[in-house]
Coordinates of C-alpha atoms in Angstrom, one line a residue:
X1134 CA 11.3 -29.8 -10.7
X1135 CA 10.6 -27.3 -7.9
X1136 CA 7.3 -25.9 -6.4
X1137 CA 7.4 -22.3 -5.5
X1138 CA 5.3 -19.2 -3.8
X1139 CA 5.9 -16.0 -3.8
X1140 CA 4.3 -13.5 -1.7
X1141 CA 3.8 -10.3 -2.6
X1142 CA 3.3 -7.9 0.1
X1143 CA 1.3 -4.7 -1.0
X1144 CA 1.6 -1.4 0.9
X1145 CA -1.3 1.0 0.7
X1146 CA -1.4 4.7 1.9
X1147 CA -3.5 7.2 0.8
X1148 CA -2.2 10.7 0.9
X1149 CA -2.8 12.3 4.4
X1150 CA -0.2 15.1 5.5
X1151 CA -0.9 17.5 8.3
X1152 CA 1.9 19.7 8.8
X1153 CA 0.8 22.9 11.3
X1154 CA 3.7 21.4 13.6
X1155 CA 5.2 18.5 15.6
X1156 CA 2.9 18.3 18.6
X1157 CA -0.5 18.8 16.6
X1158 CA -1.3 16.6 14.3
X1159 CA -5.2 15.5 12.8
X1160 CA -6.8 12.3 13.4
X1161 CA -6.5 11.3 10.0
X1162 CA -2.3 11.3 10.5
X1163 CA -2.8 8.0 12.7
X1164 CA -3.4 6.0 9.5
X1165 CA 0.1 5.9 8.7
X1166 CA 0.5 5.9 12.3
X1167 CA -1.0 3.0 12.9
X1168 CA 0.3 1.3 10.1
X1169 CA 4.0 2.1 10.9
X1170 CA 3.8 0.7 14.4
X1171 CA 1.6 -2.3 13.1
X1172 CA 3.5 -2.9 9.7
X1173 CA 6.1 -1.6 8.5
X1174 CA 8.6 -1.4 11.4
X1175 CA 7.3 -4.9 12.2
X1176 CA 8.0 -5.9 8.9
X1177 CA 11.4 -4.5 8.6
X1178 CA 12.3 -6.2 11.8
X1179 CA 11.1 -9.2 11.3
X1180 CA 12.9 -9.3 7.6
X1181 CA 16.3 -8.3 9.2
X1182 CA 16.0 -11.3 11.8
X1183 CA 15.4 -13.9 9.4
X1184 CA 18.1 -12.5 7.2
X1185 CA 20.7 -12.4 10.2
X1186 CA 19.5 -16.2 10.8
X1187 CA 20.4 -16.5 7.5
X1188 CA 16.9 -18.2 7.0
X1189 CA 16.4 -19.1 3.0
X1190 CA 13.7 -16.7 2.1
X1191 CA 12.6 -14.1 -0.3
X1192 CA 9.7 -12.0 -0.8
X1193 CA 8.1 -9.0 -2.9
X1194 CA 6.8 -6.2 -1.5
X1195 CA 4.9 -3.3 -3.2
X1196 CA 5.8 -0.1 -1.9
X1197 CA 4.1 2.8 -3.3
X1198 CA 5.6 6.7 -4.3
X1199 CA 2.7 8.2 -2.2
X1200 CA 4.1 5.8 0.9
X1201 CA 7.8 6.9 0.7
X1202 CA 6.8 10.7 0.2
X1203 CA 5.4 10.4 3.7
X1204 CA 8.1 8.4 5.1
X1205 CA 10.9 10.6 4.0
X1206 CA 9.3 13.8 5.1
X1207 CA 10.7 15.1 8.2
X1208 CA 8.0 17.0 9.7
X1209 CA 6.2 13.8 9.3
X1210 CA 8.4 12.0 11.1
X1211 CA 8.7 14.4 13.7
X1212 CA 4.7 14.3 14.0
X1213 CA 5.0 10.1 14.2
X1214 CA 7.6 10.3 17.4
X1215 CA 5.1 12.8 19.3
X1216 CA 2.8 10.5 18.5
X1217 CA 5.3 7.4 20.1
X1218 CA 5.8 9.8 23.3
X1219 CA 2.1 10.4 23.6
X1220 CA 1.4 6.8 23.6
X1221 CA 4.5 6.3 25.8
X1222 CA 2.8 8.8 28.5
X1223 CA -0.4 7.2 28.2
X1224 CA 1.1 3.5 28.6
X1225 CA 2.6 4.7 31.9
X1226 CA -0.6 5.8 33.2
X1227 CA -2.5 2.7 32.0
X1228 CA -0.2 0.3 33.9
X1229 CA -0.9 2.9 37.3
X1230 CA -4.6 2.7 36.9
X1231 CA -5.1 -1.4 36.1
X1232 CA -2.6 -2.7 38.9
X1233 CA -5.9 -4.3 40.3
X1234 CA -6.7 -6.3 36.7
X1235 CA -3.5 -8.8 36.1
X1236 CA -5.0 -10.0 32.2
X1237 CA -5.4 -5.9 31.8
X1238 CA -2.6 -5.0 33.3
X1239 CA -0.4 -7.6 31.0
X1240 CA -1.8 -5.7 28.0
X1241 CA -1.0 -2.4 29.1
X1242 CA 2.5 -3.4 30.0
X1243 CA 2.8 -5.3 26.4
X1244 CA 1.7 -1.9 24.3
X1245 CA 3.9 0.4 27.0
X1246 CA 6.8 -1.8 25.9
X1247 CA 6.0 -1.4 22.3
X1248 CA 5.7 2.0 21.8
X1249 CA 9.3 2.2 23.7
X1250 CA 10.3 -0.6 21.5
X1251 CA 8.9 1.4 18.0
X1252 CA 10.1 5.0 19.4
X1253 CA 13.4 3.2 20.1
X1254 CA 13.5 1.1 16.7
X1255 CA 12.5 4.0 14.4
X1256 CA 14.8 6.6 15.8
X1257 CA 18.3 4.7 16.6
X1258 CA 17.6 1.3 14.9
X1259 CA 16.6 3.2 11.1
X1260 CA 17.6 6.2 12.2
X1261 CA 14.4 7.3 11.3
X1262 CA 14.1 6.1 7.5
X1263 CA 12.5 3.0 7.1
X1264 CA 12.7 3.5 3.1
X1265 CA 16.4 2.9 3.1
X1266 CA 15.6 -0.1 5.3
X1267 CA 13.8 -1.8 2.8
X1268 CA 16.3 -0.9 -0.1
X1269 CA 19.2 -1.8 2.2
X1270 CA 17.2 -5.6 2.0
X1271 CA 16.9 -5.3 -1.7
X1272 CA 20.4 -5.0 -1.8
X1273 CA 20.6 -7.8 -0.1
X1274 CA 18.7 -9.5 -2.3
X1275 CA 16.4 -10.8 0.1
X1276 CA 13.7 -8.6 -0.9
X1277 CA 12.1 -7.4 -4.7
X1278 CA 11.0 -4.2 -4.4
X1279 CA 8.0 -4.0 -7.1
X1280 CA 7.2 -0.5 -8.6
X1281 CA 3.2 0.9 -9.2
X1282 CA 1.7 4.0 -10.1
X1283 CA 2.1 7.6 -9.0
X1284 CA -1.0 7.6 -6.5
X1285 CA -2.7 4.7 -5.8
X1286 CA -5.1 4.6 -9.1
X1287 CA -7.6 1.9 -10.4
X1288 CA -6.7 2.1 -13.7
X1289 CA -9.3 0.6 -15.9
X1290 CA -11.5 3.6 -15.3
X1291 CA -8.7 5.6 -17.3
X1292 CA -8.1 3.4 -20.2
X1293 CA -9.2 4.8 -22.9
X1294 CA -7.0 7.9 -22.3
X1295 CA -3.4 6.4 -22.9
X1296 CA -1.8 9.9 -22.0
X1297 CA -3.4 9.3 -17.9
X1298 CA -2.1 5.8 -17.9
X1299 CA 1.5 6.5 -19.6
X1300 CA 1.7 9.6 -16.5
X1301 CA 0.7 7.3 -13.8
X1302 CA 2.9 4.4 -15.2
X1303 CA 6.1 7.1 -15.7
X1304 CA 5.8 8.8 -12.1
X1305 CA 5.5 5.2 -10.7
X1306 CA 8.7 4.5 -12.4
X1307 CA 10.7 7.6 -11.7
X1308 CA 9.9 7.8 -8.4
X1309 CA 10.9 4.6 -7.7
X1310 CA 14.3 5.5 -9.2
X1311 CA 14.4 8.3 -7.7
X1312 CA 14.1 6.7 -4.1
X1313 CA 16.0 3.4 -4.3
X1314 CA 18.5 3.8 -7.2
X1315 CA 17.6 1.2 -9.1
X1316 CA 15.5 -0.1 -11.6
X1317 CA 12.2 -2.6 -11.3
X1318 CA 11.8 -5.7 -12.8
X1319 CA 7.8 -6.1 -12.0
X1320 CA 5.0 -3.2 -11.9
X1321 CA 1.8 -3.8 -9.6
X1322 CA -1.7 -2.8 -11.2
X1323 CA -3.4 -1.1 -7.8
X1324 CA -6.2 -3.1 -6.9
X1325 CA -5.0 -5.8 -9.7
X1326 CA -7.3 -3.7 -12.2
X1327 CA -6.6 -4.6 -15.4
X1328 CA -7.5 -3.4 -18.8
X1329 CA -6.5 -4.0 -22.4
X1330 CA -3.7 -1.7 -23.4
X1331 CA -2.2 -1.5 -20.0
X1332 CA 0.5 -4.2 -20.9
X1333 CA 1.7 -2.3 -23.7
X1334 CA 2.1 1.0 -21.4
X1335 CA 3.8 -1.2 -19.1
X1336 CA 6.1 -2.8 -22.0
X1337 CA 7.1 0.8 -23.3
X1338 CA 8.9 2.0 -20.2
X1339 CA 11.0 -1.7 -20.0
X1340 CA 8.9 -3.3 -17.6
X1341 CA 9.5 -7.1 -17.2
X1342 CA 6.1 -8.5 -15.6
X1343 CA 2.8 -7.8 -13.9
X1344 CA 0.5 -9.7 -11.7
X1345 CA -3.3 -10.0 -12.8
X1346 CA -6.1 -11.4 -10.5
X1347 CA -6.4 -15.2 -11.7
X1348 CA -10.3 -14.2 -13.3
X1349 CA -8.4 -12.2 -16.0
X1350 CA -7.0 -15.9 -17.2
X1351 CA -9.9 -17.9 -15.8
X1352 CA -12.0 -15.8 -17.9
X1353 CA -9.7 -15.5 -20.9
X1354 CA -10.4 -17.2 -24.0
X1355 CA -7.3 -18.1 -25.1
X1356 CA -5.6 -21.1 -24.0
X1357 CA -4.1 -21.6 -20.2
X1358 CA -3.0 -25.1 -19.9
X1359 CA -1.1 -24.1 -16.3
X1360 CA -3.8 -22.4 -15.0
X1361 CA -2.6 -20.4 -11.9
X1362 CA 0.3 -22.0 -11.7
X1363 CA 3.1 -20.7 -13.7
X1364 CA 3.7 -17.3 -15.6
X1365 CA 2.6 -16.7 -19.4
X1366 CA 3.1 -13.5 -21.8
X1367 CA 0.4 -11.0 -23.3
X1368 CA -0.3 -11.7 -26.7
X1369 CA -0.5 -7.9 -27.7
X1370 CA 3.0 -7.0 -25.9
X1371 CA 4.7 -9.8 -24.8
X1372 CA 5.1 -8.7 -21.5
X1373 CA 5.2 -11.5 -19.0
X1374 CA 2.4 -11.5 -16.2
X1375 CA 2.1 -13.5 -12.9
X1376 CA -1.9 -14.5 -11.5
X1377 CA -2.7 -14.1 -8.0
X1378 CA -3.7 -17.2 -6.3
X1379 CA -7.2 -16.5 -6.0
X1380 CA -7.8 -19.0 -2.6
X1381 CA -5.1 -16.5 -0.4
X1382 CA -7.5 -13.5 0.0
X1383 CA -10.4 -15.8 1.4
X1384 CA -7.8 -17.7 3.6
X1385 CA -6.5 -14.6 5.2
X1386 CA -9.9 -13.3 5.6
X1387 CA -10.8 -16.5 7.5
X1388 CA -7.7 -16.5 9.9
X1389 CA -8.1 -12.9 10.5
X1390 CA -12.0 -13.6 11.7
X1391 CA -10.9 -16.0 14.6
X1392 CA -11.6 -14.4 17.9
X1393 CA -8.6 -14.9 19.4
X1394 CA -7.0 -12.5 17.6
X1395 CA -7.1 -8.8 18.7
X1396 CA -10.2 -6.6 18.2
X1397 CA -8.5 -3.1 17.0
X1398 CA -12.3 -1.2 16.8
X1399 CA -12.2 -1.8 20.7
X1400 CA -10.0 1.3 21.7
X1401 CA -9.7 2.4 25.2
X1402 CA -9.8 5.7 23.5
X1403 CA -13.7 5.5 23.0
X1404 CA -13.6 3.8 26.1
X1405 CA -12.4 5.8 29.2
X1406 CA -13.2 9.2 30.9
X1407 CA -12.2 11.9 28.9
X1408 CA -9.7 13.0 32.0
X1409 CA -7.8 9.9 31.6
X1410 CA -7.1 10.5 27.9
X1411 CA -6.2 14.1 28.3
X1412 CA -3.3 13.6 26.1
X1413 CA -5.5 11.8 23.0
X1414 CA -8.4 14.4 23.4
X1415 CA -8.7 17.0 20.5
X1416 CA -9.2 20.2 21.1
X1417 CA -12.7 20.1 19.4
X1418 CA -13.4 17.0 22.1
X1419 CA -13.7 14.2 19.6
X1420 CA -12.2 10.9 20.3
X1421 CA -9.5 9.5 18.7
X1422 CA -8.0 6.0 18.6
X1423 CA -5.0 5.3 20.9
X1424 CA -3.9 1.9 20.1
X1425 CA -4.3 0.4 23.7
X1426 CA -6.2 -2.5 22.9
X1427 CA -6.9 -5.1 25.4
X1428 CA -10.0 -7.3 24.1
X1429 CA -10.1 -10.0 21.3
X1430 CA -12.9 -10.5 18.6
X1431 CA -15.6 -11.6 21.2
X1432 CA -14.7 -9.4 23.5
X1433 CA -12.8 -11.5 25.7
X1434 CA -9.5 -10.0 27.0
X1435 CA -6.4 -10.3 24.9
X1436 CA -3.9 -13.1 25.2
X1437 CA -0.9 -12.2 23.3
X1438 CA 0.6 -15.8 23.8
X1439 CA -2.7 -17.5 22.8
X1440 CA -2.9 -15.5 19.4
X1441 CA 0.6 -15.9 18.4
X1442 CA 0.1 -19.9 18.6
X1443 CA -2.9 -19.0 16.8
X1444 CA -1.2 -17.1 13.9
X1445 CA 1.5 -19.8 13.9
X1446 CA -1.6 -22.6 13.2
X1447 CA -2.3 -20.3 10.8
X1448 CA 0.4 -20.3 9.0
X1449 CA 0.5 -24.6 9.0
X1450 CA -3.0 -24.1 7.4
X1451 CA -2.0 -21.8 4.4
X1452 CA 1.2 -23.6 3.7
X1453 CA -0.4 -27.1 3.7
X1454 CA -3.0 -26.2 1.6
X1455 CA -0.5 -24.6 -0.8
X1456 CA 1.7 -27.4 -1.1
X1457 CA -1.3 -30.1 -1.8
X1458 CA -2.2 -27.7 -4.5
X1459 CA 1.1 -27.5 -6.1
X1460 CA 1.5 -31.3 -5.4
X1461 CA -1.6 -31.8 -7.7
X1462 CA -1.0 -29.1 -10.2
X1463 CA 3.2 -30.8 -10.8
X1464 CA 1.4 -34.2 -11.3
X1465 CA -1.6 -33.0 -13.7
X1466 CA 1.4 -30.7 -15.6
X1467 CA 3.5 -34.0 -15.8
X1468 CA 6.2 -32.5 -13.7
X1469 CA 6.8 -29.1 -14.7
X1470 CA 8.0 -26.1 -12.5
X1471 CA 5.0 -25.1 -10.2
X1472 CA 4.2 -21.8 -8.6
X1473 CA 1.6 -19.3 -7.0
X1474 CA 1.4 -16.0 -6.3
X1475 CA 0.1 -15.1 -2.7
X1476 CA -1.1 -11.3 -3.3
X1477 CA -1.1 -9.8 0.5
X1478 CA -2.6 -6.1 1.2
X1479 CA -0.6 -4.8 4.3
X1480 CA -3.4 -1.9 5.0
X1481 CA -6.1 -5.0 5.9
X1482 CA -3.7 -6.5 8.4
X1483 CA -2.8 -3.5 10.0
X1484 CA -6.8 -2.8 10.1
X1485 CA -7.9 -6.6 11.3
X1486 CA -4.9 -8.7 12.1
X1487 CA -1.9 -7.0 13.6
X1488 CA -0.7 -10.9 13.8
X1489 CA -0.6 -10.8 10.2
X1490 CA 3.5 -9.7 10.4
X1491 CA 4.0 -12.8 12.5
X1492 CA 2.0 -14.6 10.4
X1493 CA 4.0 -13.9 7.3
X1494 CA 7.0 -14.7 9.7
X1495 CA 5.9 -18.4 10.2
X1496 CA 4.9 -18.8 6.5
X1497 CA 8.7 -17.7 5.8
X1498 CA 10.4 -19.7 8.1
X1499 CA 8.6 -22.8 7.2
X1500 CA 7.5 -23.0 3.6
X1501 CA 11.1 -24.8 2.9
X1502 CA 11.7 -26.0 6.5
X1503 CA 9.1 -28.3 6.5
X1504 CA 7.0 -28.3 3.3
X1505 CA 9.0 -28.5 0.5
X1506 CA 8.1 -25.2 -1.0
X1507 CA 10.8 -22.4 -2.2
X1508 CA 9.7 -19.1 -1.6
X1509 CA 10.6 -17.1 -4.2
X1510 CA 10.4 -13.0 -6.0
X1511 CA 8.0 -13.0 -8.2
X1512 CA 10.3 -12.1 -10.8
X1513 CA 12.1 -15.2 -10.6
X1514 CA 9.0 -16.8 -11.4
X1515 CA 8.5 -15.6 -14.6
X1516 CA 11.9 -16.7 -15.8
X1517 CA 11.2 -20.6 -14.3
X1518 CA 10.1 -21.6 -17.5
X1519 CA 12.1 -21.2 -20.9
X1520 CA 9.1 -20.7 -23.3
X1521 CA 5.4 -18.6 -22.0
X1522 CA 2.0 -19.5 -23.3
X1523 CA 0.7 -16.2 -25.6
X1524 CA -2.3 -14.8 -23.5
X1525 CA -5.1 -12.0 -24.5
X1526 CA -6.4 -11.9 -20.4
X1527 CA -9.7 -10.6 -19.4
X1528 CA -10.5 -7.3 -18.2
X1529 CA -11.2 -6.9 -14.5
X1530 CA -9.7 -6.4 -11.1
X1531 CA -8.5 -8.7 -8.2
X1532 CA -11.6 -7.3 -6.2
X1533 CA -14.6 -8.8 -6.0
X1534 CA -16.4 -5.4 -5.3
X1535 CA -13.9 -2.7 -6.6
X1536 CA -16.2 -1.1 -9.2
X1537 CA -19.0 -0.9 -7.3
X1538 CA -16.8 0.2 -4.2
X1539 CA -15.6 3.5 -6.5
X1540 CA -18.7 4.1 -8.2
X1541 CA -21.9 3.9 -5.9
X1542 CA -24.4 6.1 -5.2
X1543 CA -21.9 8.0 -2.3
X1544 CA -18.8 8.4 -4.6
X1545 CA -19.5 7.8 -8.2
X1546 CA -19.4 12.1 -9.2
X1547 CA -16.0 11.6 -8.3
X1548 CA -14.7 9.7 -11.6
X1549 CA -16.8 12.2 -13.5
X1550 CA -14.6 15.7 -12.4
X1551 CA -11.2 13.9 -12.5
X1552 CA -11.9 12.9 -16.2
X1553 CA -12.7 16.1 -16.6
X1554 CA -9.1 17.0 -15.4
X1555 CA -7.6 14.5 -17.3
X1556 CA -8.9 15.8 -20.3
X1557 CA -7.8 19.4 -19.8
X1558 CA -4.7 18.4 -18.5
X1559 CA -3.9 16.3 -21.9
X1560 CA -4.8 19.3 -23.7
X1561 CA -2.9 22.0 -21.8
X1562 CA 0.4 19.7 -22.1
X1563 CA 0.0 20.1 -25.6
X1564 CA -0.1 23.6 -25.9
X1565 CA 2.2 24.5 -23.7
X1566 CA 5.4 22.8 -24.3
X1567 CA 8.3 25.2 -24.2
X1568 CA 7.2 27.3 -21.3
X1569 CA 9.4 28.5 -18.6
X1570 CA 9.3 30.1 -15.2
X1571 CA 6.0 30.4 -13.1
X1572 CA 3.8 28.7 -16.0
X1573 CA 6.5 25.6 -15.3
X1574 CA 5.6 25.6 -11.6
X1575 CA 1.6 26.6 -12.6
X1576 CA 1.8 23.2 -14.9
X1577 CA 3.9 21.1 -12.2
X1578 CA 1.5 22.2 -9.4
X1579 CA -1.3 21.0 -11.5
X1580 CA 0.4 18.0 -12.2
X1581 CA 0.6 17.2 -8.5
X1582 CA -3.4 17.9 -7.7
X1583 CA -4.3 15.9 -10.9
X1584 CA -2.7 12.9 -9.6
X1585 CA -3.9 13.4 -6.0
X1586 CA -7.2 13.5 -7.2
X1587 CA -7.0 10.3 -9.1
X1588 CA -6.6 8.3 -6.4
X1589 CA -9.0 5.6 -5.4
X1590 CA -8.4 6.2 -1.5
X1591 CA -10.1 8.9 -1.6
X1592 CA -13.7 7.1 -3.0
X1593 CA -12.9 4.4 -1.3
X1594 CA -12.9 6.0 2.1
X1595 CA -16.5 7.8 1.4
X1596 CA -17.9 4.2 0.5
X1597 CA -16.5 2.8 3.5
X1598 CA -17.3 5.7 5.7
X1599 CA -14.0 6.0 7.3
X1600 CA -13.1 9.8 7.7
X1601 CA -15.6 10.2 4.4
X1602 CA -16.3 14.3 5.1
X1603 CA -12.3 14.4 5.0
X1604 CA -11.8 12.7 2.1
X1605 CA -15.0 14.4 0.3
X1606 CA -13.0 17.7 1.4
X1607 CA -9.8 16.9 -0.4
X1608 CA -10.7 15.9 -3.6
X1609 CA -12.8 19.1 -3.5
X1610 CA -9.5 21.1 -2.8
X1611 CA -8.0 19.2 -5.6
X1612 CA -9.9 20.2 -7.8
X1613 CA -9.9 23.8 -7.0
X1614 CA -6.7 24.2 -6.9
X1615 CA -6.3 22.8 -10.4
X1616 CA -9.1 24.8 -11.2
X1617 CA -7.2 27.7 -10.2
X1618 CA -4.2 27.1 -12.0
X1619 CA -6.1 26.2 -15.4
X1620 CA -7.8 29.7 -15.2
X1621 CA -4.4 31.6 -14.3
X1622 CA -2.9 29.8 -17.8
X1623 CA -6.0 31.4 -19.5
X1624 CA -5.8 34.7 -18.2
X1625 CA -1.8 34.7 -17.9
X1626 CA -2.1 35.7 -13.9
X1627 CA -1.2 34.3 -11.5
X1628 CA -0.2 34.7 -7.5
X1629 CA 3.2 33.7 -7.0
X1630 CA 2.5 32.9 -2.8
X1631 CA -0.7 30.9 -3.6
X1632 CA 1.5 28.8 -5.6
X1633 CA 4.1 29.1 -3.3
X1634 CA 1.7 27.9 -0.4
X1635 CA 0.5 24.6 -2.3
X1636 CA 3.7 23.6 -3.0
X1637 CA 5.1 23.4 0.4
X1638 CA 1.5 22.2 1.1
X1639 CA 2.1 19.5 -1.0
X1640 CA 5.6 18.8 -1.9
X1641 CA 5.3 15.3 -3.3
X1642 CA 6.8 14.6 -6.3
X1643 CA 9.3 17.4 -6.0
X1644 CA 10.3 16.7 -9.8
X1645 CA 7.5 16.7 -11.8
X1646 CA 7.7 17.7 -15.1
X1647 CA 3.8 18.3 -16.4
X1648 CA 4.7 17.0 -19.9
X1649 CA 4.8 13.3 -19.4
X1650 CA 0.6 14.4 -20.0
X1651 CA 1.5 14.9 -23.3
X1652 CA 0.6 12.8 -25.8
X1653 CA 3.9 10.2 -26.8
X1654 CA 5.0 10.3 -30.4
X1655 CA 4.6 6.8 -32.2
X1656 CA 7.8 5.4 -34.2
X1657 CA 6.5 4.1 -37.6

């Protein structure tokens, strides 16, 4: 009998691409920015060192379509290594100015050597493609890459329109063809939002499993004898579904409080003269984030050293406490397989715990070392067991908060125009099946905006407040543009460099074909 975790890590990005050129790029850009230099490349290297150790690990990660659009587009690439050279400038004249401060000065040397270190990794290292790093480690087999939706959507707000759900669930899947040439076993639910029909979308395009938060079993009325701690099937589709192990997301959030760890609201970009940033100024004047960060949580300064022991403590912590759990769950199951889920949200770590990656290193390195546990793809999971308890889950999400996050008093006339577009994109599917030429591109275009629009980054960052007039802004041009091409069907007009324009403004999904909108024909 074995006891097994398997981490899912789950990349979130929303859809943010300035392209006027190479050295100008908006404050919004350093999102993925940010979460390239604090992530993903640390991520990737991290991944390749254990496999070249030939360390005994695997892991899921969740990376979404709207995430390797904006990886594999040049000009955003090009904007990401200005970005690297301005930092690299700046670094040099941080370690000038604090030759007096020894604990600042350490800092300033540490993030001069890692922008030279990301600039160096992400142009000669992955020759600037970090997506065909990860699938180079699927191939490997060291890593399950786990397909979700076209744009990061919380589905139960659309289920009762089966034609939205069966889009979202198709683009998910195509793209993820489309970028790593192979097919996926599981499909992530964003935000773990489940609702009933879901599963049997998810069944209908071959889909082997799902992960659901662990309230949608807790709360189930049928029968869960393993709890948390194995895989069981929907009773509707027979698809197999995973539970998230509902103790990770408070552990995390309790490591990532302690005030050793670094403080990333504490920029020296809202910190220093305006002449010493001359390179990080806008030219409106508005400050912008650098990532020089020398100060911890209580404002101490930064000890690199201290926080890594820290994040390795850490990591002792979560594993011990998820190998007394499994312990207790094998004896209470009378031996049986054992496993949990660890569902981990990379955009919170890049936000609050940039020792998150090393983190997630130690927890790799010595869940079999030294406790006994196998870490495992969450696919394998589901096949540990021969036969899979028949489930009818509850609906609901994996976040506490979620509904009222998207649907406050700040947001909530957001869910009521992209229905609205759902609904007349359903119906404009349907009546125009056969068309060629512009109309294609009019219905593609449309396509594109709907699912934009849809996503719950956009609601999310007006509740929160984080580059809300932005956000507000987008949706807005979302729905005018889709506005505009709904009218042009009507009237049969319509201006070829307009369409044109938005195309090369937004070229994401390069493929789309409008009529996976339409409504799927049943087999009796």
């Amino acid at each position: 009998m074995s006891k097994s975790i398997g981490l899912l890590l789950v990349c979130s990005q929303p859809y943010i691409r300035h392209i006027e050129n190479s050295e100008k790029y908006a404050e919004e850009n350093r999102i993925l920015f940010d979460s390239i230099s604090n992530v993903y490349l640390p991520l990737l290297n991290l991944l390749n060192a254990l496999d070249s150790e030939n360390i005994d690990f695997k892991i899921s990660i969740v990376i979404p379509p709207v995430l390797t659009s904006l990886l594999l587009d040049r000009e955003v690439q090009e904007q990401y290594l200005s970005y690297l050279e301005k930092r690299v400038l700046l670094g040099k004249k941080e370690v000038a100015r604090l030759k007096g401060d020894e604990r600042l000065l350490e800092n300033a040397r540490l993030e001069l050597s890692k922008a030279e270190r990301d600039r160096e990794d992400f142009t000669v290292r992955y020759g600037s493609n970090l997506v065909a790093a990860f699938s180079e480690l699927s191939q490997k087999g060291r890593v399950e890459l786990v397909a979700t939706t076209g744009t990061d959507v919380y589905l139960p707000h659309y289920c009762d329109m089966t034609e939205i759900v069966n889009a979202q669930v198709e683009t998910g899947i195509f793209s993820f063809r489309k970028t790593f040439n192979e097919f996926p076993s599981g499909f992530y639910l964003p935000h773990l939002g489940y609702g009933k029909g879901i599963d049997s979308v998810l069944k209908s395009y071959n889909m082997h499993y799902t992960v659901l938060c662990a309230k949608s079993l807790l709360f189930s009325e049928s029968d869960f004898s393993n709890g948390v701690f194995g895989p069981y099937k929907f009773s509707d589709s027979m698809l197999s579904f995973l539970t998230d192990d509902f103790d990770s997301d408070e552990e995390i959030a309790r490591f990532m409080d302690n005030p050793v760890y670094k403080n990333n609201a504490k920029d020296i970009g809202y910190e220093l003269p305006s002449a010493a940033l001359s390179d990080f100024i806008s030219e409106d004047g508005a400050r912008v984030s650098t990532g020089f960060r020398y100060w911890t949580k209580n404002d101490d300064v930064y000890d690199a050293s201290r926080a890594l022991r820290q994040a390795d403590i850490d990591a002792r912590i979560f594993l011990k406490n998820k190998s007394e759990r499994l312990c207790k769950a094998e004896e209470l199951l009378g031996g049986n397989d054992v496993s949990l889920v660890s569902v981990i949200p990379l955009d919170k770590l890049c936000a609050g715990w940039v020792e998150g990656i090393h983190f997630i290193e130690r927890v790799l390195r010595l869940c079999g070392e030294e406790f006994g546990i196998k870490s495992e793809h969450c696919v394998s999971l589901t096949k540990k067991q021969p036969k899979l308890a028949r489930v009818e889950p509850y609906s609901c999400s994996g976040e506490n908060d979620i509904g009222d996050s998207l649907l406050d008093g700040t947001n909530a006339w957001i869910l009521r125009y992209s229905r609205k577009m759902c609904r007349r994109m359903i119906d404009i599917s349907g009546r125009f099946p056969n068309e060629t030429g512009l109309k294609v591109r009019l219905l593609n275009i449309g396509s594109r905006e709907l699912l934009l629009a849809m996503s719950s980054a956009l609601p999310l960052m007006i509740h929160d407040g984080n580059f809300a007039d932005y956000a507000e802004k987008i949706f807005q041009e979302c729905i005018r543009s889709f506005t505009i091409m709904y009218d042009a069907l009507g009237s049969n007009t319509v201006s070829t460099e307009w369409l044109t324009k938005l195309e090369k403004k937004h070229p994401i999904f390069p493929w789309m074909n409008f009529r996976i909108f339409s409504p799927k024909n049943k087999l009796n």
